[in-house]
mmCIF file of C-alpha atoms in Angstrom:
data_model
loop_
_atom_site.group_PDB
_atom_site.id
_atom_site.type_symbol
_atom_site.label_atom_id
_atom_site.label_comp_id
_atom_site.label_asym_id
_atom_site.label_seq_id
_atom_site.Cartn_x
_atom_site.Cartn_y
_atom_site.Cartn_z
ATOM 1 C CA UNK G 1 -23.195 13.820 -39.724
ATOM 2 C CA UNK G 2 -22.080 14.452 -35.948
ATOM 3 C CA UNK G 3 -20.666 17.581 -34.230
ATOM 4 C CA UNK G 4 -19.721 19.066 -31.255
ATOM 5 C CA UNK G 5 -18.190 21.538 -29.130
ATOM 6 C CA UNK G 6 -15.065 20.843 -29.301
ATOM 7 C CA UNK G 7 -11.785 23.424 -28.911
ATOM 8 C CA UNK G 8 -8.696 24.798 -31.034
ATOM 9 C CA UNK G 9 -5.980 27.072 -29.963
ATOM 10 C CA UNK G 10 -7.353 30.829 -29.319
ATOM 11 C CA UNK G 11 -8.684 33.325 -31.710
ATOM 12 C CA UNK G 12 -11.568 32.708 -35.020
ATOM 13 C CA UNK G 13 -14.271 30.523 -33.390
ATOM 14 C CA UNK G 14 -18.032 28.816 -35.324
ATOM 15 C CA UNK G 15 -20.023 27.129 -33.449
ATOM 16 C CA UNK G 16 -22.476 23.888 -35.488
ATOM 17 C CA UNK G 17 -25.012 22.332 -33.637
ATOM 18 C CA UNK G 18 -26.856 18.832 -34.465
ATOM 19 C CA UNK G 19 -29.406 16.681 -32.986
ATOM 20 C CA UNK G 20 -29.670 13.099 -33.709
ATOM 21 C CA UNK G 21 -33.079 11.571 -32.770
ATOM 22 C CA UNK G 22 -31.941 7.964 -32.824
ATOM 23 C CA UNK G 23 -28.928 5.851 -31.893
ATOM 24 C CA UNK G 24 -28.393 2.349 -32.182
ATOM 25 C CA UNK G 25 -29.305 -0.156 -29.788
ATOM 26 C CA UNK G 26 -27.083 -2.653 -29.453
ATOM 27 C CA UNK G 27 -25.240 0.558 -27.184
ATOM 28 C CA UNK G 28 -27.570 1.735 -25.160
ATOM 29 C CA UNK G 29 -31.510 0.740 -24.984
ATOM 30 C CA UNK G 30 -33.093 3.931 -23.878
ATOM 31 C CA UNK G 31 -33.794 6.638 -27.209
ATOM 32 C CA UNK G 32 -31.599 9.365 -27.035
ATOM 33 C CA UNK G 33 -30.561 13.055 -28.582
ATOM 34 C CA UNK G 34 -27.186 13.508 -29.406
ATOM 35 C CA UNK G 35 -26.055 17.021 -28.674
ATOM 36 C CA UNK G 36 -23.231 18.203 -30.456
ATOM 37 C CA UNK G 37 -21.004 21.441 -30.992
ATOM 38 C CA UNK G 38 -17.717 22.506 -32.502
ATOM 39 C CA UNK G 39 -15.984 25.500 -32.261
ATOM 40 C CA UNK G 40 -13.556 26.097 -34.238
ATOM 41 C CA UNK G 41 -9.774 28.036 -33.040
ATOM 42 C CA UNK G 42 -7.190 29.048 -35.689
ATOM 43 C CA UNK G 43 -4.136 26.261 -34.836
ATOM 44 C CA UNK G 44 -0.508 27.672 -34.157
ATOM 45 C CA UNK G 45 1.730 28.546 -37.311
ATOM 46 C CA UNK G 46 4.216 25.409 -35.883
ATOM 47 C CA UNK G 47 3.665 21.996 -35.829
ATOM 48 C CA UNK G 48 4.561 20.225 -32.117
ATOM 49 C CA UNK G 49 7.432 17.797 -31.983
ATOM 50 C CA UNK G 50 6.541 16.988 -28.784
ATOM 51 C CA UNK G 51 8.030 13.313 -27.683
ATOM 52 C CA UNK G 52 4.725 11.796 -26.363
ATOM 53 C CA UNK G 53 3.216 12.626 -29.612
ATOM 54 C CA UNK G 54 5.756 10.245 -31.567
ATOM 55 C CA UNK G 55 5.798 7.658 -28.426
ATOM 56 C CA UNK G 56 3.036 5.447 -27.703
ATOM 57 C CA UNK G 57 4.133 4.940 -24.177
ATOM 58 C CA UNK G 58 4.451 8.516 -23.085
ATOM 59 C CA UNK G 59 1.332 9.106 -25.297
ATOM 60 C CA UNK G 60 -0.847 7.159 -23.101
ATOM 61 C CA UNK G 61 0.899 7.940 -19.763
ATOM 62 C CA UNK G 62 0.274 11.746 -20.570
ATOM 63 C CA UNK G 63 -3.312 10.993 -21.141
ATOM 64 C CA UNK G 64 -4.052 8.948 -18.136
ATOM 65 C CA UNK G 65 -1.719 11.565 -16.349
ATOM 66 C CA UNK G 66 -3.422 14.696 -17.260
ATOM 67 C CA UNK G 67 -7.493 13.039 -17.447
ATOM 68 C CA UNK G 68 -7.383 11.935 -13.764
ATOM 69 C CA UNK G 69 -5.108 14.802 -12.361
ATOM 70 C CA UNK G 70 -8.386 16.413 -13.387
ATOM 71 C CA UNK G 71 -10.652 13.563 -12.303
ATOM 72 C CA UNK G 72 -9.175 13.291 -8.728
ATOM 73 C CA UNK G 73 -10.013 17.248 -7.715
ATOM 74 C CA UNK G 74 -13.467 16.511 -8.895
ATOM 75 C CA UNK G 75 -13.871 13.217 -6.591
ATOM 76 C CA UNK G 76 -14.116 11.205 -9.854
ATOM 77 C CA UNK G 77 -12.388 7.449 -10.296
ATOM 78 C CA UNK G 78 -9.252 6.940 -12.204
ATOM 79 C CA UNK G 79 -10.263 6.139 -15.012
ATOM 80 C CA UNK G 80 -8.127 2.807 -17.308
ATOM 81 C CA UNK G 81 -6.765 3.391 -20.663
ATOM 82 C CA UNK G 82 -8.554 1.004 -22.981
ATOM 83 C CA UNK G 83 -7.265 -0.108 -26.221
ATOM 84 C CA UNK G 84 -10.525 -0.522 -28.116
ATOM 85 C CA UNK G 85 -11.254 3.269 -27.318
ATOM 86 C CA UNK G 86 -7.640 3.823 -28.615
ATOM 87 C CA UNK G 87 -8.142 1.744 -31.881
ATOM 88 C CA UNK G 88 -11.754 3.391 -32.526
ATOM 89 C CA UNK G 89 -9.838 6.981 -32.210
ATOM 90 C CA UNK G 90 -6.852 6.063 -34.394
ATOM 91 C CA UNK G 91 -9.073 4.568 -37.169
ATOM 92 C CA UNK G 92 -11.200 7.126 -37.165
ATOM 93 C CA UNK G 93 -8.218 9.722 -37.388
ATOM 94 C CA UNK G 94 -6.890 7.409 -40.478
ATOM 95 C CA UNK G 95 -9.868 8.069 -42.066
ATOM 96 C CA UNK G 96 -10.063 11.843 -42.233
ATOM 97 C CA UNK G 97 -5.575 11.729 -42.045
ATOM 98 C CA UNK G 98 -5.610 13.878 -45.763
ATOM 99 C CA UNK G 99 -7.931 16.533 -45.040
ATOM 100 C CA UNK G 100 -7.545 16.610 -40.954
ATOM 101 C CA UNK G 101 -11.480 16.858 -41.250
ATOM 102 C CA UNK G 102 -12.344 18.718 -37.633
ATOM 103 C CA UNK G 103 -15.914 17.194 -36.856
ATOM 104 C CA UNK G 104 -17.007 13.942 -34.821
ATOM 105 C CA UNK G 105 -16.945 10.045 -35.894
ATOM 106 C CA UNK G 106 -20.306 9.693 -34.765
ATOM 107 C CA UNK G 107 -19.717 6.569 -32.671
ATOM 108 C CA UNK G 108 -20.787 5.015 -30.086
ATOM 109 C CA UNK G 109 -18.606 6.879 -27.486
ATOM 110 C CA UNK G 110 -18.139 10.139 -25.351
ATOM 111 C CA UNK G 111 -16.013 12.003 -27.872
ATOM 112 C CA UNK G 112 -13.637 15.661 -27.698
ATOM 113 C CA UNK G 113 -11.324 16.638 -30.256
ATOM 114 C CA UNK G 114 -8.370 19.253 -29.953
ATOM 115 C CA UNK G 115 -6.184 20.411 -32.888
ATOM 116 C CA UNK G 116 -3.155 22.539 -32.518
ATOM 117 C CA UNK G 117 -1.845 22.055 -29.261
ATOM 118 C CA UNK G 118 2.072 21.876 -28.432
ATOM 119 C CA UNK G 119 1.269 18.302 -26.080
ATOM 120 C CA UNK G 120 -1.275 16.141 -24.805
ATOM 121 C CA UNK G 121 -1.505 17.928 -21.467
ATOM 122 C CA UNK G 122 -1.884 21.369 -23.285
ATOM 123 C CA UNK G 123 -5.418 19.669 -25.093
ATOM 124 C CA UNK G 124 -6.368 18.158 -22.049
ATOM 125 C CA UNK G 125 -6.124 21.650 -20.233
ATOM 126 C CA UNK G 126 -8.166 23.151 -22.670
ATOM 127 C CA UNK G 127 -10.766 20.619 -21.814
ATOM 128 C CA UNK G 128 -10.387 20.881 -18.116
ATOM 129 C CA UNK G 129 -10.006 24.571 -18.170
ATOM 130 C CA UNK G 130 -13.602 24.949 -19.028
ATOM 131 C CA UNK G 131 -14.865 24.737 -15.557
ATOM 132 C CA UNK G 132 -13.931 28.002 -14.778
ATOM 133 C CA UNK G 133 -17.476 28.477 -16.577
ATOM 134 C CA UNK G 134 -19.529 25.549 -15.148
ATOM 135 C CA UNK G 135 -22.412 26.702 -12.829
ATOM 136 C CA UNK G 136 -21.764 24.084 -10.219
ATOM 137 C CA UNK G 137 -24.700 25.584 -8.404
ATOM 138 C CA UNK G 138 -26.684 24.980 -11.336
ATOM 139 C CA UNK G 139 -25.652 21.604 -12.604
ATOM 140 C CA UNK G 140 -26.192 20.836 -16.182
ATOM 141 C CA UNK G 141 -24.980 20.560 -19.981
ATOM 142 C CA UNK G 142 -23.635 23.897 -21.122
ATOM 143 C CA UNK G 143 -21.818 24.026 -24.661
ATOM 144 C CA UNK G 144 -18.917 25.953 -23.218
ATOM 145 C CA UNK G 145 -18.020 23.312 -20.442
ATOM 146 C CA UNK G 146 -19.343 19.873 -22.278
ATOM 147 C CA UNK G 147 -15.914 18.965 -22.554
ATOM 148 C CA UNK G 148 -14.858 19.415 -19.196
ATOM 149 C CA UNK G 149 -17.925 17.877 -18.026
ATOM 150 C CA UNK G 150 -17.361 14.201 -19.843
ATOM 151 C CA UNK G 151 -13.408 14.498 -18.976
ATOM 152 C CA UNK G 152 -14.556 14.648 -15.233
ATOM 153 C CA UNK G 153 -18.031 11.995 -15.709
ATOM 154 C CA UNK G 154 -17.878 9.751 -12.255
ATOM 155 C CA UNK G 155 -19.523 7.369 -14.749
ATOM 156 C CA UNK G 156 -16.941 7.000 -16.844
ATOM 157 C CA UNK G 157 -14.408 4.505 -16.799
ATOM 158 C CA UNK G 158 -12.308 4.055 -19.608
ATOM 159 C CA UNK G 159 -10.413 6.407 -22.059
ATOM 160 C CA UNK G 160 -8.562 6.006 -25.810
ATOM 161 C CA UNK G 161 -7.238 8.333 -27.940
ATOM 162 C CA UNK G 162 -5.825 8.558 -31.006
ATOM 163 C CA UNK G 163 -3.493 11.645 -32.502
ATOM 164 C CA UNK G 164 -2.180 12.471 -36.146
ATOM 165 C CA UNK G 165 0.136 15.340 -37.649
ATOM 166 C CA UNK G 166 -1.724 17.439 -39.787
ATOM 167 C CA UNK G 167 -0.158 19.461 -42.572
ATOM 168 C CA UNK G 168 -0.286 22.918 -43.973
ATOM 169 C CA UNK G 169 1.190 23.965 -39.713
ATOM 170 C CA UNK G 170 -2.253 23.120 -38.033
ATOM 171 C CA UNK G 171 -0.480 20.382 -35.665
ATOM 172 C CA UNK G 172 -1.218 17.072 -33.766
ATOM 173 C CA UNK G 173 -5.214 16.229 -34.086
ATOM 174 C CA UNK G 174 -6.083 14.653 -31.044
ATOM 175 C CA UNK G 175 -9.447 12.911 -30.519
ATOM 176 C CA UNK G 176 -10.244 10.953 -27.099
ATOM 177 C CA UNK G 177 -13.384 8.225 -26.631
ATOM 178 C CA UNK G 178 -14.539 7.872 -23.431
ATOM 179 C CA UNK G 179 -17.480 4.794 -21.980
ATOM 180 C CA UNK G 180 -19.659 4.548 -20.566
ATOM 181 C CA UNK G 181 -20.109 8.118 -22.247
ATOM 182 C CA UNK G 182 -21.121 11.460 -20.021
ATOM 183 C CA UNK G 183 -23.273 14.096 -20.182
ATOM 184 C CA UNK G 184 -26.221 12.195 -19.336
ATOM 185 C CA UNK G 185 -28.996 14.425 -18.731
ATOM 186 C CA UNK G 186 -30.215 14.752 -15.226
ATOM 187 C CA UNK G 187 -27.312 13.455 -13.904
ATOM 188 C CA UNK G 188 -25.035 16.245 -14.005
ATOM 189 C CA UNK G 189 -25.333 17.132 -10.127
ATOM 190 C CA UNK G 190 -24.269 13.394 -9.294
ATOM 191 C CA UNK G 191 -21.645 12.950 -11.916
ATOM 192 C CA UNK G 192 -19.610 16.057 -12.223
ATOM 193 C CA UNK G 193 -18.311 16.803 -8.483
ATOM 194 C CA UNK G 194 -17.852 19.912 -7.023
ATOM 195 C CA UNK G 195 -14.124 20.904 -6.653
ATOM 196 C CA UNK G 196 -12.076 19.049 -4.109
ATOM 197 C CA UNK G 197 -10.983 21.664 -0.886
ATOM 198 C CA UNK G 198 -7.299 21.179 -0.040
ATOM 199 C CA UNK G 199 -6.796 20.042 -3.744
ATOM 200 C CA UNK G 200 -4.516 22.196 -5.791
ATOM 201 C CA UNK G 201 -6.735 23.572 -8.648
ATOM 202 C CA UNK G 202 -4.014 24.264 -10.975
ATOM 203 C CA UNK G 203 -4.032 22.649 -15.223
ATOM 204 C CA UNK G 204 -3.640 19.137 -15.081
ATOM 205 C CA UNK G 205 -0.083 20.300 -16.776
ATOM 206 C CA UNK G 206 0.936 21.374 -13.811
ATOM 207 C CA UNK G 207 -0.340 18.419 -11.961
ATOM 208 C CA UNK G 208 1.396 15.818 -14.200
ATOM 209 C CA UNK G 209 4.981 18.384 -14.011
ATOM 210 C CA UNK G 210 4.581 18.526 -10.032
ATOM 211 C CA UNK G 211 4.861 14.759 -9.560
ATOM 212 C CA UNK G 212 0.843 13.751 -9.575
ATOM 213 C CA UNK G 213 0.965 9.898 -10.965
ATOM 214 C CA UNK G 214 -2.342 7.960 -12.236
ATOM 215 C CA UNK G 215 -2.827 3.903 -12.600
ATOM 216 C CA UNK G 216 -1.998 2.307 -15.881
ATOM 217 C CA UNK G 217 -4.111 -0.388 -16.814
ATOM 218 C CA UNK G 218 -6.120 -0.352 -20.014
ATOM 219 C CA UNK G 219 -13.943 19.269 -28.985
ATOM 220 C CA UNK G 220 -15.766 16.991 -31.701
ATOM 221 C CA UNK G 221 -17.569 16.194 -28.459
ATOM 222 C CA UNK G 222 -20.105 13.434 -28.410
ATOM 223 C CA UNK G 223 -22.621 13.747 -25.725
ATOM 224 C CA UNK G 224 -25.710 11.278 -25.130
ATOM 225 C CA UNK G 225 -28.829 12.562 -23.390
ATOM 226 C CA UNK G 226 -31.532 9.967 -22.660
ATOM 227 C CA UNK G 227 -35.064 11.237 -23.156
#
């Protein structure tokens, strides 16, 4: 079992933590904790029909779009869409398609989930939109800005998603992988960069509606702390 603290659109919110003492080796050497939370949001009454939802293409140019418009005020490195990620996300989504089960895969890769929101960019922004909490004086994992901390990780350098329509009005499921994963411990103040000065803060939304282009090549949360 693997959670984490991941986000739904605004209002009834329960928070699960885990800690897994192992993970395997053939990813990463060193023993690790896995730190995970969820917090659960009631989803809007309406389904999105949003386009890049139905279109692979616009799917993956509004991730890439809205994950570095984020990355690039936070001096982070474009990162590549990678179709491995993409395949892990989607299979795992098939998997849990009939009950839209909100918790993580427990894989081998940074993780967030978002359910509910109208569009890519709108889960994204919920992501990104948590570090109007992180301390950046204080560098660190927090469980209100883990997800904004792995979608800006210098470290990382590839991202896949997968999405799926839920029934019963709770909309698009959206779940992202991410390597090499974040939210490394003791590594925060080197990996998640202080805002950018001159660089418009605004959602990545915004960025991705005002013209801001990324490279094309390629809240559960999953985050690995080595001990």
């Amino acid at each position: 079992m693997s959670n984490m603290y991941d986000l739904l659109p605004p209002f009834v919110t329960s928070t699960v933590l885990l800690l897994l003492l192992s993970f395997p080796t053939h990813v990463l050497s060193s023993p690790q904790t896995h730190i995970s939370t969820i917090t659960v949001t009631s989803p809007p009454s309406t389904p999105s029909r949003s386009p890049e939802f139905a279109s692979d293409s616009l799917f993956t140019s509004a991730v890439l779009n809205s994950t570095n418009a984020y990355r690039v005020q936070h001096s982070a490195p474009e990162v590549m869409y990678n179709s491995t990620l993409s395949r892990f996300a989607t299979a795992y989504l098939s998997s849990v398609e009939d009950s839209c089960t909100f918790a993580h895969s427990g894989g081998p890769y940074g993780e967030n989930l978002a359910l509910g929101y109208p569009d890519v960019a709108a889960s994204i922004d919920a992501w990104g939109d948590e570090r109007r909490r992180y301390n950046f004086d204080k560098p660190g994992f927090g469980e209100e800005t883990g997800h904004f901390t792995q979608l800006v990780w210098k470290n990382t350098t590839a991202v896949g998603c997968g999405r799926v329509e839920c029934g019963e009005g709770k909309g698009w499921y959206l779940v992202c992988e991410y390597w090499p994963r974040g939210n490394v411990i003791g590594a925060f103040d080197e990996m998640v960069g202080r805002p950018v000065q001159g660089i418009d803060m605004g959602s990545g939304a915004e960025m991705t509606r005002a013209g801001w282009r990324a490279c094309v090549p390629v809240i559960v949360a999953v985050w690995v702390f080595l001990s």
